[in-house]
């Protein structure tokens, strides 16, 4: 799945660049949307991200593209790879700004872990 996000003033830190916590929120949301679409009727909560490393700073007005792919499905969990790049009209070899794996666990109505299938 692919998703886009425009970086606005309210997304910036005190240095004038994208606040890292905002990017993490967007990454979590993009992966969560995939989990819900891949497994209709199931509920998920985030249990982890494997690595948080920002490769480039992001300026106001940048358009980010989020590429999300399912990496692994277990009995009660599912993991997605999320890659975030700067969108551009011109292909750029090194436009990736962030990547991570996001893992979710499937829960029942009482909040207990349950099988996905």
XYZ file of N, CA and C in Angstrom, residues 37-99:
189
model
N -6.975 -3.574 6.780
C -7.463 -3.922 5.448
C -7.123 -5.364 5.085
N -5.967 -5.839 5.508
C -5.567 -7.223 5.231
C -6.353 -8.236 6.052
N -6.862 -7.815 7.213
C -7.563 -8.722 8.126
C -8.869 -8.072 8.591
N -9.859 -7.981 7.698
C -11.125 -7.313 8.039
C -11.789 -7.934 9.266
N -12.333 -7.079 10.105
C -13.049 -7.532 11.288
C -12.161 -7.826 12.486
N -10.858 -7.759 12.315
C -9.925 -8.018 13.417
C -9.467 -6.706 14.043
N -9.105 -6.763 15.313
C -8.587 -5.591 16.030
C -7.113 -5.813 16.337
N -6.330 -4.732 16.225
C -4.888 -4.827 16.435
C -4.388 -3.701 17.322
N -3.305 -3.968 18.038
C -2.572 -2.932 18.767
C -1.096 -3.066 18.390
N -0.409 -1.947 18.379
C 1.021 -1.933 18.070
C 1.801 -2.483 19.260
N 2.718 -3.419 18.981
C 3.570 -3.929 20.058
C 5.030 -3.541 19.879
N 5.394 -3.060 18.691
C 6.776 -2.631 18.548
C 7.171 -2.162 17.169
N 8.261 -1.410 17.160
C 8.963 -1.020 15.937
C 10.394 -1.487 16.138
N 10.990 -2.072 15.098
C 12.307 -2.681 15.296
C 13.449 -1.686 15.391
N 13.367 -0.580 14.695
C 14.481 0.366 14.689
C 13.950 1.749 14.343
N 14.448 2.747 15.037
C 14.072 4.130 14.750
C 15.350 4.892 14.447
N 15.525 5.216 13.169
C 16.721 5.938 12.734
C 16.327 6.870 11.594
N 16.453 8.152 11.842
C 16.092 9.155 10.843
C 17.297 9.412 9.946
N 17.128 9.230 8.641
C 18.246 9.327 7.704
C 18.462 10.735 7.164
N 17.404 11.528 7.121
C 17.495 12.897 6.598
C 16.482 13.764 7.314
N 16.768 15.053 7.402
C 15.768 15.954 7.958
C 14.773 16.304 6.853
N 13.554 16.613 7.282
C 12.460 16.865 6.346
C 11.960 18.284 6.553
N 11.862 19.028 5.469
C 11.495 20.436 5.530
C 10.005 20.662 5.318
N 9.555 21.820 5.733
C 8.180 22.275 5.525
C 7.827 22.179 4.046
N 6.633 21.666 3.760
C 6.160 21.561 2.384
C 6.557 20.288 1.675
N 7.393 19.475 2.306
C 7.789 18.202 1.695
C 6.578 17.281 1.598
N 6.568 16.464 0.567
C 5.549 15.426 0.428
C 6.249 14.096 0.679
N 5.735 13.356 1.640
C 6.316 12.060 1.984
C 5.468 10.947 1.393
N 6.121 9.911 0.925
C 5.424 8.727 0.439
C 5.767 7.563 1.364
N 4.729 6.877 1.828
C 4.854 5.741 2.739
C 4.548 4.467 1.950
N 5.523 3.593 1.839
C 5.318 2.294 1.199
C 5.271 1.237 2.291
N 4.153 0.518 2.345
C 3.936 -0.465 3.409
C 3.727 -1.839 2.774
N 4.496 -2.823 3.224
C 4.370 -4.189 2.737
C 4.354 -5.158 3.905
N 3.488 -6.169 3.792
C 3.450 -7.193 4.836
C 4.731 -8.013 4.776
N 5.362 -8.156 5.916
C 6.621 -8.891 6.006
C 6.402 -10.311 6.527
N 5.531 -10.445 7.545
C 5.370 -11.749 8.205
C 4.031 -11.794 8.933
N 3.382 -12.948 8.887
C 2.166 -13.168 9.665
C 2.384 -14.372 10.560
N 2.155 -14.179 11.857
C 2.247 -15.270 12.815
C 0.851 -15.692 13.243
N 0.769 -16.475 14.299
C -0.532 -16.938 14.794
C -1.351 -15.778 15.363
N -0.700 -14.896 16.129
C -1.423 -13.781 16.760
C -0.871 -12.413 16.371
N 0.185 -12.388 15.552
C 0.798 -11.100 15.210
C 1.053 -10.979 13.712
N 1.230 -9.740 13.286
C 1.552 -9.455 11.891
C 2.557 -8.300 11.873
N 3.530 -8.401 10.964
C 4.592 -7.397 10.871
C 4.617 -6.792 9.475
N 4.764 -5.474 9.436
C 4.827 -4.730 8.176
C 6.127 -3.949 8.086
N 6.685 -3.909 6.880
C 7.848 -3.062 6.591
C 7.309 -1.733 6.069
N 7.760 -0.639 6.675
C 7.346 0.694 6.243
C 8.588 1.462 5.810
N 8.570 1.938 4.569
C 9.649 2.766 4.043
C 9.070 4.130 3.705
N 9.731 5.170 4.173
C 9.265 6.539 3.944
C 10.310 7.262 3.106
N 9.833 7.886 2.028
C 10.726 8.612 1.125
C 10.150 9.977 0.811
N 11.015 10.848 0.322
C 10.561 12.141 -0.171
C 9.989 11.929 -1.566
N 8.751 12.374 -1.789
C 8.139 12.270 -3.109
C 8.704 13.382 -3.979
N 8.929 13.070 -5.242
C 9.498 14.055 -6.154
C 9.042 13.749 -7.568
N 8.921 14.792 -8.367
C 8.585 14.605 -9.773
C 9.758 13.973 -10.520
N 10.945 14.076 -9.931
C 12.149 13.530 -10.551
C 12.681 12.390 -9.692
N 12.924 11.215 -10.289
C 13.452 10.096 -9.502
C 14.783 10.453 -8.838
N 14.877 10.135 -7.570
C 16.102 10.378 -6.805
C 16.528 9.047 -6.198
N 17.797 8.687 -6.371
C 18.277 7.396 -5.871
C 18.231 7.290 -4.353
N 18.480 8.380 -3.663
C 18.617 8.333 -2.210
C 17.566 9.202 -1.529
N 16.292 8.924 -1.806
C 15.227 9.752 -1.244
C 14.638 9.174 0.040
N 15.076 7.960 0.457
C 14.529 7.349 1.669
C 14.967 8.135 2.903
N 13.999 8.454 3.755
C 14.306 9.189 4.984
C 14.155 8.333 6.233
N 13.422 7.193 6.113
C 13.125 6.395 7.303
C 12.615 5.034 6.857
N 12.948 3.999 7.608
C 12.340 2.685 7.392
C 12.348 1.928 8.715
